[in-house]
Amino acid sequence: MLYKFLKLIVTIGLKLYYGQIKVSNAKELNSPGAKIIIANHPNTLMDAWMIGYASKKPIYYMAKGTFFTSRFKRKLLTSLGMIPINRSADGNTKGVSNVDSFEMCYRLLEEGKSLVIFPEGTSYSERLLRKLKSGSARIALQTELRNKGELGLKIIPVGLVYLEPAKFRSSVLINVGAPISPLKFLPQFQTDTLKAARQLTAVFKKELSQLLVGSETKEHETLADKIIGILVSSYSLDTPKGLEHDISFIKKVNEKVIDISRKAPESIKDLEQLVYQIEWQVEKLDVKSEFLDRKFRSGMFVRQILQSIIGLILGLPFFLWGMIHNAIPYYFADWVIPKIVKDIEYFAPLAVLLGLITYPLNYFGFVVLAHYAFGLDGWNQLFYFATMPISGLFAYYFYHYYKHITFKLSFTMLMKSEGDAVAALKKDRKELRDLILG
């Protein structure tokens, strides 16, 4: 009951924080039978929540023992389906036994349950798939060995692809792969435990890599992200639209960077220099890169800006309503989260947790205030409460629309005053596009 209630609450938080969450091949997660779900780990708690969101069946998680430092925490977290494990990097946590935890994993799988393991072990905000620990392979093989290879255990690889993990209203793809059977490696596991586990782990890495969009090194990933920032555009006809196409575009850029580094490693420096040159020009001119894809006609731009200004004027009262009722929790989160954690991969889950507490309290406070100040009661209170989160989202999009219009106005003025510089920037950007996209 507690699991279902918390899943509902967390699902609401995820839906509000991310603009789009898409699950590909969800039927594998919800198929009958015992399964180990393995996934990359770029976004700490958010990764576990995403898999829980995608799975209709209750799932159990392996979590580091340092979360279970008291009897109360152990009881609470265990009731939420979390299984403690002492990692060598953390040392032993009092009250946590790896032998007992592994035994619990075996029993859960033998009962046909689903167990989630993040074989990278630690979480970092990057698309690069890091070295996998062999623990998930050992658990799979040992479980089948206990059941003489008759359990039918499946390992389901899941690629978690966040377009911008910490950004509010960004998108996520939960990419579920085909099931992997450990039975091929079971005979060897009986004679050489370590070798069999390593070979099965290599299969896990290969299958997970195909579900992700990462590069081979952090340096290449950083370069690819810069290129994506320069080339992605809502105005370009050859830039794909939609979440799956966005991810396909990211993958294509990463693959091109890898291809260049392998076939012509000396050209990577030239590519980095071109990217730096474009970024420098974009910053100097203070222009949105995607505006360079638009055919500039001053009359059309002016007409669009005037229409947009009218829209801004009409929407301003709703924006102010949203700001008044959402500013406190919004800016509180922006202020407090960097003080609590320094690593970016903790920002999104902490923002969701804080939001699930602070926003309802904030709205309830306004309702109480309206009741005593204006005598607001009954259905009027409910309607007033409902307007606050809706107007908050409107305010968020209104502000970004306003920023878009100001950039468009600046671009119009820039084309009048710095036309040659913009033309040079367009030329460099086209050179980069031709190099990466062909």
Short mmCIF file of C-alpha atoms in Angstrom, two decimals:
data_model
loop_
_atom_site.label_atom_id
_atom_site.label_comp_id
_atom_site.label_asym_id
_atom_site.label_seq_id
_atom_site.Cartn_x
_atom_site.Cartn_y
_atom_site.Cartn_z
CA MET A 1 0.00 0.00 0.00
CA LEU A 2 2.81 2.43 0.92
CA TYR A 3 4.62 1.57 -2.33
CA LYS A 4 1.52 2.29 -4.45
CA PHE A 5 0.83 5.56 -2.64
CA LEU A 6 4.40 6.81 -3.02
CA LYS A 7 4.50 5.69 -6.65
CA LEU A 8 1.42 7.82 -7.33
CA ILE A 9 2.96 10.85 -5.62
CA VAL A 10 6.32 10.44 -7.38
CA THR A 11 4.58 9.95 -10.75
CA ILE A 12 2.81 13.28 -10.29
CA GLY A 13 6.16 14.89 -9.48
CA LEU A 14 7.83 13.37 -12.55
CA LYS A 15 4.99 14.46 -14.85
CA LEU A 16 5.18 18.01 -13.55
CA TYR A 17 8.98 18.25 -13.66
CA TYR A 18 9.55 16.71 -17.09
CA GLY A 19 7.66 17.90 -20.15
CA GLN A 20 7.69 14.48 -21.84
CA ILE A 21 8.47 10.98 -20.60
CA LYS A 22 8.31 8.31 -23.28
CA VAL A 23 8.69 4.57 -22.69
CA SER A 24 9.85 2.43 -25.60
CA ASN A 25 9.08 -1.33 -25.58
CA ALA A 26 7.40 -1.20 -22.14
CA LYS A 27 5.91 -4.68 -22.62
CA GLU A 28 9.25 -6.26 -21.67
CA LEU A 29 9.20 -4.57 -18.26
CA ASN A 30 5.65 -5.74 -17.60
CA SER A 31 6.00 -9.31 -18.91
CA PRO A 32 5.42 -12.15 -16.42
CA GLY A 33 8.23 -13.98 -14.67
CA ALA A 34 11.40 -13.22 -12.77
CA LYS A 35 13.56 -10.45 -14.16
CA ILE A 36 16.58 -8.35 -13.32
CA ILE A 37 16.34 -4.84 -14.77
CA ILE A 38 19.74 -3.30 -15.45
CA ALA A 39 20.09 0.38 -16.39
CA ASN A 40 22.61 3.17 -16.75
CA HIS A 41 22.76 5.58 -13.83
CA PRO A 42 23.09 9.28 -14.84
CA ASN A 43 20.54 10.92 -12.53
CA THR A 44 20.66 9.34 -9.03
CA LEU A 45 17.22 8.75 -7.48
CA MET A 46 15.48 9.91 -10.64
CA ASP A 47 16.68 6.77 -12.45
CA ALA A 48 14.97 4.47 -9.96
CA TRP A 49 11.79 6.56 -10.12
CA MET A 50 11.79 6.43 -13.91
CA ILE A 51 11.93 2.63 -13.95
CA GLY A 52 9.23 2.49 -11.29
CA TYR A 53 7.14 4.82 -13.42
CA ALA A 54 7.56 2.61 -16.50
CA SER A 55 6.83 -0.67 -14.71
CA LYS A 56 3.27 -1.62 -13.81
CA LYS A 57 4.60 -4.38 -11.54
CA PRO A 58 6.12 -3.59 -8.13
CA ILE A 59 9.90 -3.52 -8.33
CA TYR A 60 12.71 -3.93 -5.84
CA TYR A 61 15.98 -2.01 -5.86
CA MET A 62 19.50 -2.65 -4.72
CA ALA A 63 20.77 0.46 -2.92
CA LYS A 64 24.00 1.35 -1.16
CA GLY A 65 24.15 0.42 2.49
CA THR A 66 24.94 3.96 3.65
CA PHE A 67 21.23 4.79 3.16
CA PHE A 68 20.38 2.25 5.89
CA THR A 69 22.23 3.74 8.86
CA SER A 70 19.49 3.31 11.49
CA ARG A 71 16.80 0.78 12.36
CA PHE A 72 14.08 3.25 11.30
CA LYS A 73 15.71 3.87 7.90
CA ARG A 74 16.21 0.14 7.33
CA LYS A 75 12.56 -0.58 8.11
CA LEU A 76 11.24 2.30 6.00
CA LEU A 77 13.46 1.70 2.97
CA THR A 78 12.93 -2.06 3.05
CA SER A 79 9.16 -1.47 3.04
CA LEU A 80 9.68 0.57 -0.15
CA GLY A 81 11.39 -2.35 -1.88
CA MET A 82 15.00 -1.27 -1.33
CA ILE A 83 17.66 -3.88 -0.56
CA PRO A 84 20.90 -2.67 1.10
CA ILE A 85 24.31 -3.64 -0.20
CA ASN A 86 27.69 -2.74 1.26
CA ARG A 87 29.96 -1.40 -1.47
CA SER A 88 33.73 -1.73 -1.11
CA ALA A 89 34.10 2.03 -1.60
CA ASP A 90 31.77 2.79 1.34
CA GLY A 91 32.82 0.15 3.85
CA ASN A 92 30.37 -1.84 5.98
CA THR A 93 27.23 -0.26 7.38
CA LYS A 94 26.14 -1.53 10.78
CA GLY A 95 23.09 -3.77 10.49
CA VAL A 96 23.64 -4.46 6.78
CA SER A 97 24.80 -7.92 5.70
CA ASN A 98 25.61 -8.58 2.05
CA VAL A 99 25.00 -12.29 2.56
CA ASP A 100 21.47 -11.57 3.79
CA SER A 101 20.88 -9.05 0.99
CA PHE A 102 21.95 -11.46 -1.74
CA GLU A 103 19.76 -14.14 -0.22
CA MET A 104 16.83 -11.72 -0.34
CA CYS A 105 17.55 -11.06 -4.04
CA TYR A 106 17.57 -14.78 -4.82
CA ARG A 107 14.27 -15.32 -3.02
CA LEU A 108 12.55 -12.37 -4.69
CA LEU A 109 13.58 -13.60 -8.12
CA GLU A 110 12.48 -17.13 -7.30
CA GLU A 111 9.08 -15.66 -6.45
CA GLY A 112 8.89 -14.11 -9.93
CA LYS A 113 9.57 -10.52 -8.81
CA SER A 114 11.49 -7.75 -10.59
CA LEU A 115 14.83 -6.53 -9.24
CA VAL A 116 16.50 -3.29 -10.41
CA ILE A 117 20.30 -3.02 -10.40
CA PHE A 118 22.45 -0.15 -11.66
CA PRO A 119 25.64 -2.02 -12.61
CA GLU A 120 27.69 1.16 -13.00
CA GLY A 121 27.50 1.36 -9.20
CA THR A 122 27.65 5.15 -8.93
CA SER A 123 25.74 7.97 -10.58
CA TYR A 124 27.25 10.70 -12.76
CA SER A 125 25.45 13.17 -15.01
CA GLU A 126 26.84 11.97 -18.33
CA ARG A 127 25.70 9.95 -21.34
CA LEU A 128 28.88 7.90 -21.32
CA LEU A 129 28.27 4.32 -20.15
CA ARG A 130 30.91 3.64 -17.51
CA LYS A 131 32.50 0.32 -16.52
CA LEU A 132 29.92 -2.16 -15.24
CA LYS A 133 30.32 -4.07 -12.01
CA SER A 134 29.75 -7.84 -12.31
CA GLY A 135 27.37 -8.12 -9.34
CA SER A 136 24.19 -8.19 -11.44
CA ALA A 137 25.61 -11.02 -13.58
CA ARG A 138 26.58 -13.00 -10.48
CA ILE A 139 23.12 -12.64 -8.97
CA ALA A 140 21.51 -13.76 -12.23
CA LEU A 141 23.76 -16.79 -12.62
CA GLN A 142 23.60 -17.80 -8.95
CA THR A 143 19.80 -17.58 -8.97
CA GLU A 144 19.58 -19.84 -12.02
CA LEU A 145 22.15 -22.22 -10.50
CA ARG A 146 20.01 -22.53 -7.37
CA ASN A 147 17.07 -23.44 -9.59
CA LYS A 148 18.99 -25.80 -11.91
CA GLY A 149 18.53 -23.44 -14.87
CA GLU A 150 14.74 -23.83 -14.84
CA LEU A 151 13.66 -20.45 -13.44
CA GLY A 152 13.53 -18.69 -16.82
CA LEU A 153 15.13 -15.55 -15.42
CA LYS A 154 15.39 -12.64 -17.87
CA ILE A 155 17.71 -9.66 -17.68
CA ILE A 156 16.07 -6.55 -19.17
CA PRO A 157 18.46 -3.76 -20.23
CA VAL A 158 17.08 -0.22 -19.93
CA GLY A 159 18.70 2.88 -21.39
CA LEU A 160 17.71 6.07 -19.58
CA VAL A 161 18.21 8.98 -21.98
CA TYR A 162 17.65 12.47 -20.52
CA LEU A 163 17.88 15.32 -23.01
CA GLU A 164 18.78 17.68 -20.14
CA PRO A 165 18.63 15.77 -16.82
CA ALA A 166 18.39 18.73 -14.45
CA LYS A 167 16.30 21.05 -16.64
CA PHE A 168 12.66 21.66 -15.75
CA ARG A 169 10.19 20.52 -18.48
CA SER A 170 12.85 18.74 -20.55
CA SER A 171 12.31 15.25 -22.00
CA VAL A 172 13.22 11.66 -21.12
CA LEU A 173 13.24 8.43 -23.11
CA ILE A 174 13.09 5.14 -21.18
CA ASN A 175 14.50 2.82 -23.84
CA VAL A 176 13.76 -0.82 -22.95
CA GLY A 177 15.80 -3.47 -24.77
CA ALA A 178 15.30 -7.12 -25.59
CA PRO A 179 15.62 -9.64 -22.72
CA ILE A 180 18.93 -11.41 -22.12
CA SER A 181 19.10 -15.01 -20.85
CA PRO A 182 22.00 -15.98 -18.54
CA LEU A 183 21.68 -19.73 -19.29
CA LYS A 184 24.41 -19.74 -21.96
CA PHE A 185 26.96 -18.88 -19.27
CA LEU A 186 25.62 -21.19 -16.55
CA PRO A 187 27.83 -24.24 -17.28
CA GLN A 188 30.97 -22.12 -17.13
CA PHE A 189 29.71 -20.41 -13.95
CA GLN A 190 29.88 -23.75 -12.15
CA THR A 191 33.61 -24.09 -12.90
CA ASP A 192 34.83 -20.48 -13.23
CA THR A 193 32.53 -18.05 -11.43
CA LEU A 194 34.58 -14.93 -12.16
CA LYS A 195 35.05 -15.55 -15.90
CA ALA A 196 31.39 -16.38 -16.51
CA ALA A 197 30.24 -13.26 -14.64
CA ARG A 198 32.64 -11.07 -16.62
CA GLN A 199 31.52 -12.50 -19.95
CA LEU A 200 27.84 -12.00 -19.10
CA THR A 201 28.64 -8.45 -17.93
CA ALA A 202 30.27 -7.77 -21.32
CA VAL A 203 26.96 -8.78 -22.94
CA PHE A 204 25.15 -6.36 -20.61
CA LYS A 205 27.48 -3.54 -21.64
CA LYS A 206 26.99 -4.23 -25.35
CA GLU A 207 23.19 -4.30 -25.06
CA LEU A 208 23.01 -1.20 -22.86
CA SER A 209 25.33 0.73 -25.19
CA GLN A 210 22.92 0.17 -28.08
CA LEU A 211 20.11 1.78 -26.06
CA LEU A 212 22.08 4.95 -25.28
CA VAL A 213 23.57 7.86 -27.21
CA GLY A 214 26.87 8.31 -25.39
CA SER A 215 30.40 8.76 -26.73
CA GLU A 216 33.45 6.69 -25.90
CA THR A 217 35.12 9.35 -23.73
CA LYS A 218 34.00 12.28 -21.61
CA GLU A 219 35.95 14.67 -23.85
CA HIS A 220 34.14 13.47 -26.97
CA GLU A 221 30.80 13.70 -25.17
CA THR A 222 31.52 17.31 -24.18
CA LEU A 223 32.46 18.18 -27.77
CA ALA A 224 29.34 16.45 -29.12
CA ASP A 225 27.13 18.38 -26.66
CA LYS A 226 28.63 21.68 -27.86
CA ILE A 227 27.98 20.73 -31.49
CA ILE A 228 24.40 19.77 -30.66
CA GLY A 229 23.88 23.13 -28.93
CA ILE A 230 25.08 24.91 -32.06
CA LEU A 231 23.19 22.87 -34.66
CA VAL A 232 19.88 22.02 -33.01
CA SER A 233 17.16 24.28 -34.37
CA SER A 234 13.40 24.46 -34.55
CA TYR A 235 13.73 26.38 -37.83
CA SER A 236 15.96 24.01 -39.79
CA LEU A 237 14.23 21.60 -42.16
CA ASP A 238 16.93 18.94 -41.72
CA THR A 239 16.91 19.04 -37.91
CA PRO A 240 14.47 16.33 -36.75
CA LYS A 241 11.50 17.11 -34.52
CA GLY A 242 10.06 15.16 -31.59
CA LEU A 243 11.73 13.28 -28.71
CA GLU A 244 12.80 10.17 -30.62
CA HIS A 245 14.15 12.29 -33.47
CA ASP A 246 15.95 14.55 -30.98
CA ILE A 247 17.65 11.49 -29.52
CA SER A 248 18.43 10.16 -33.00
CA PHE A 249 20.04 13.54 -33.79
CA ILE A 250 22.12 13.41 -30.59
CA LYS A 251 23.21 9.85 -31.39
CA LYS A 252 24.18 10.83 -34.93
CA VAL A 253 26.37 13.69 -33.69
CA ASN A 254 28.05 11.47 -31.08
CA GLU A 255 28.70 8.74 -33.66
CA LYS A 256 30.21 11.28 -36.06
CA VAL A 257 32.59 12.57 -33.37
CA ILE A 258 33.63 8.98 -32.59
CA ASP A 259 34.10 8.27 -36.32
CA ILE A 260 36.33 11.32 -36.79
CA SER A 261 38.40 10.46 -33.70
CA ARG A 262 39.01 6.94 -35.02
CA LYS A 263 39.65 7.64 -38.70
CA ALA A 264 41.31 11.06 -38.49
CA PRO A 265 42.26 11.80 -34.86
CA GLU A 266 44.30 14.82 -35.94
CA SER A 267 41.07 16.40 -37.26
CA ILE A 268 39.49 16.50 -33.79
CA LYS A 269 41.58 19.57 -32.92
CA ASP A 270 40.35 21.33 -36.06
CA LEU A 271 36.76 20.43 -35.16
CA GLU A 272 37.23 21.75 -31.62
CA GLN A 273 38.66 24.99 -33.01
CA LEU A 274 35.69 25.45 -35.36
CA VAL A 275 33.24 24.83 -32.50
CA TYR A 276 35.10 27.30 -30.27
CA GLN A 277 35.09 29.91 -33.03
CA ILE A 278 31.32 29.57 -33.53
CA GLU A 279 30.62 29.68 -29.78
CA TRP A 280 32.76 32.79 -29.46
CA GLN A 281 30.88 34.53 -32.28
CA VAL A 282 27.49 33.51 -30.87
CA GLU A 283 28.44 34.90 -27.46
CA LYS A 284 29.94 38.10 -28.91
CA LEU A 285 26.89 38.82 -31.06
CA ASP A 286 24.51 37.65 -28.31
CA VAL A 287 22.39 35.72 -30.79
CA LYS A 288 20.42 32.49 -30.60
CA SER A 289 22.17 29.98 -32.82
CA GLU A 290 18.91 28.59 -34.21
CA PHE A 291 17.86 32.05 -35.52
CA LEU A 292 20.62 31.69 -38.12
CA ASP A 293 18.44 29.12 -39.91
CA ARG A 294 15.69 31.65 -40.49
CA LYS A 295 15.45 33.55 -43.74
CA PHE A 296 15.59 37.13 -42.57
CA ARG A 297 12.98 39.50 -43.91
CA SER A 298 12.78 42.59 -41.77
CA GLY A 299 9.12 43.29 -42.59
CA MET A 300 8.08 39.77 -41.61
CA PHE A 301 10.14 39.89 -38.41
CA VAL A 302 8.67 43.23 -37.37
CA ARG A 303 5.14 42.00 -38.04
CA GLN A 304 5.78 38.83 -35.99
CA ILE A 305 7.24 40.84 -33.13
CA LEU A 306 4.24 43.18 -33.05
CA GLN A 307 1.86 40.19 -33.00
CA SER A 308 3.93 38.62 -30.22
CA ILE A 309 3.84 41.81 -28.17
CA ILE A 310 0.04 41.81 -28.35
CA GLY A 311 0.08 38.19 -27.16
CA LEU A 312 2.40 39.13 -24.29
CA ILE A 313 0.11 41.98 -23.23
CA LEU A 314 -2.94 39.69 -23.24
CA GLY A 315 -1.12 36.97 -21.32
CA LEU A 316 0.48 39.29 -18.75
CA PRO A 317 -2.36 39.09 -16.13
CA PHE A 318 -2.22 35.25 -16.18
CA PHE A 319 1.58 35.40 -15.93
CA LEU A 320 1.38 37.67 -12.88
CA TRP A 321 -1.21 35.40 -11.28
CA GLY A 322 1.09 32.42 -11.79
CA MET A 323 4.14 34.27 -10.52
CA ILE A 324 2.41 35.49 -7.36
CA HIS A 325 1.26 31.98 -6.43
CA ASN A 326 4.40 30.05 -7.43
CA ALA A 327 7.38 32.34 -6.92
CA ILE A 328 8.10 31.38 -3.30
CA PRO A 329 8.60 27.60 -3.78
CA TYR A 330 10.25 28.11 -7.18
CA TYR A 331 12.92 30.51 -5.96
CA PHE A 332 13.26 28.65 -2.66
CA ALA A 333 14.26 25.50 -4.58
CA ASP A 334 16.73 27.50 -6.70
CA TRP A 335 18.27 28.91 -3.52
CA VAL A 336 18.35 25.86 -1.26
CA ILE A 337 19.28 23.00 -3.64
CA PRO A 338 22.81 24.27 -4.50
CA LYS A 339 23.39 24.68 -0.75
CA ILE A 340 22.36 21.07 -0.02
CA VAL A 341 24.13 19.31 -2.91
CA LYS A 342 26.94 20.29 -5.27
CA ASP A 343 26.63 17.50 -7.87
CA ILE A 344 24.22 18.27 -10.71
CA GLU A 345 22.89 14.70 -10.86
CA TYR A 346 21.17 15.31 -7.50
CA PHE A 347 19.40 18.51 -8.60
CA ALA A 348 16.40 17.02 -10.42
CA PRO A 349 15.39 14.38 -7.81
CA LEU A 350 15.84 16.88 -5.00
CA ALA A 351 13.77 19.47 -6.91
CA VAL A 352 10.96 16.92 -7.32
CA LEU A 353 11.06 15.96 -3.62
CA LEU A 354 11.07 19.59 -2.51
CA GLY A 355 8.35 20.49 -4.99
CA LEU A 356 6.06 17.71 -3.74
CA ILE A 357 6.25 19.33 -0.29
CA THR A 358 6.64 23.07 -0.84
CA TYR A 359 4.15 23.68 -3.67
CA PRO A 360 1.12 22.04 -1.96
CA LEU A 361 2.00 23.82 1.31
CA ASN A 362 2.33 27.11 -0.56
CA TYR A 363 -1.05 26.64 -2.30
CA PHE A 364 -2.72 25.59 0.93
CA GLY A 365 -1.35 28.73 2.60
CA PHE A 366 -2.88 30.94 -0.12
CA VAL A 367 -6.24 29.14 0.24
CA VAL A 368 -6.25 29.70 4.02
CA LEU A 369 -5.27 33.34 3.51
CA ALA A 370 -8.09 33.81 0.95
CA HIS A 371 -10.57 32.17 3.33
CA TYR A 372 -9.83 34.56 6.18
CA ALA A 373 -9.26 37.64 4.01
CA PHE A 374 -12.15 37.25 1.54
CA GLY A 375 -14.36 34.53 3.00
CA LEU A 376 -13.54 32.07 0.20
CA ASP A 377 -15.26 28.72 0.86
CA GLY A 378 -16.28 25.38 -0.66
CA TRP A 379 -15.97 24.95 -4.43
CA ASN A 380 -14.46 28.42 -4.76
CA GLN A 381 -11.54 27.27 -2.62
CA LEU A 382 -11.06 24.17 -4.78
CA PHE A 383 -11.19 26.23 -7.98
CA TYR A 384 -8.73 28.75 -6.54
CA PHE A 385 -6.36 25.92 -5.55
CA ALA A 386 -6.55 24.41 -9.06
CA THR A 387 -5.67 27.72 -10.75
CA MET A 388 -2.33 27.96 -8.95
CA PRO A 389 -0.37 25.03 -10.48
CA ILE A 390 -1.94 25.64 -13.91
CA SER A 391 -1.04 29.32 -13.86
CA GLY A 392 2.44 28.40 -12.60
CA LEU A 393 3.12 26.33 -15.72
CA PHE A 394 1.67 29.14 -17.84
CA ALA A 395 4.02 31.62 -16.16
CA TYR A 396 7.00 29.38 -16.90
CA TYR A 397 6.19 29.10 -20.62
CA PHE A 398 5.19 32.78 -20.82
CA TYR A 399 8.58 33.83 -19.46
CA HIS A 400 10.41 31.66 -22.00
CA TYR A 401 8.21 33.03 -24.77
CA TYR A 402 9.09 36.55 -23.62
CA LYS A 403 12.81 35.66 -23.75
CA HIS A 404 12.32 34.26 -27.25
CA ILE A 405 10.69 37.50 -28.40
CA THR A 406 13.46 39.64 -26.94
CA PHE A 407 16.06 37.50 -28.74
CA LYS A 408 14.09 37.87 -31.97
CA LEU A 409 13.99 41.65 -31.53
CA SER A 410 17.73 41.74 -30.83
CA PHE A 411 18.35 39.59 -33.91
CA THR A 412 16.36 42.00 -36.08
CA MET A 413 18.47 44.91 -34.86
CA LEU A 414 21.65 42.84 -35.21
CA MET A 415 20.94 42.07 -38.87
CA LYS A 416 20.70 45.79 -39.50
CA SER A 417 23.91 46.71 -37.68
CA GLU A 418 26.16 43.61 -37.95
CA GLY A 419 25.01 41.91 -41.15
CA ASP A 420 28.54 40.94 -42.26
CA ALA A 421 29.40 39.38 -38.88
CA VAL A 422 26.18 37.37 -38.92
CA ALA A 423 26.94 36.19 -42.46
CA ALA A 424 30.41 35.00 -41.33
CA LEU A 425 28.83 33.15 -38.42
CA LYS A 426 26.31 31.51 -40.74
CA LYS A 427 29.16 30.37 -43.00
CA ASP A 428 31.06 28.75 -40.12
CA ARG A 429 27.91 27.10 -38.82
CA LYS A 430 27.11 25.71 -42.27
CA GLU A 431 30.64 24.30 -42.46
CA LEU A 432 30.07 22.54 -39.14
CA ARG A 433 26.65 21.24 -40.22
CA ASP A 434 28.08 19.84 -43.48
CA LEU A 435 30.92 18.17 -41.61
CA ILE A 436 28.69 16.50 -39.01
CA LEU A 437 25.46 15.82 -40.90
CA GLY A 438 26.85 15.44 -44.40
#
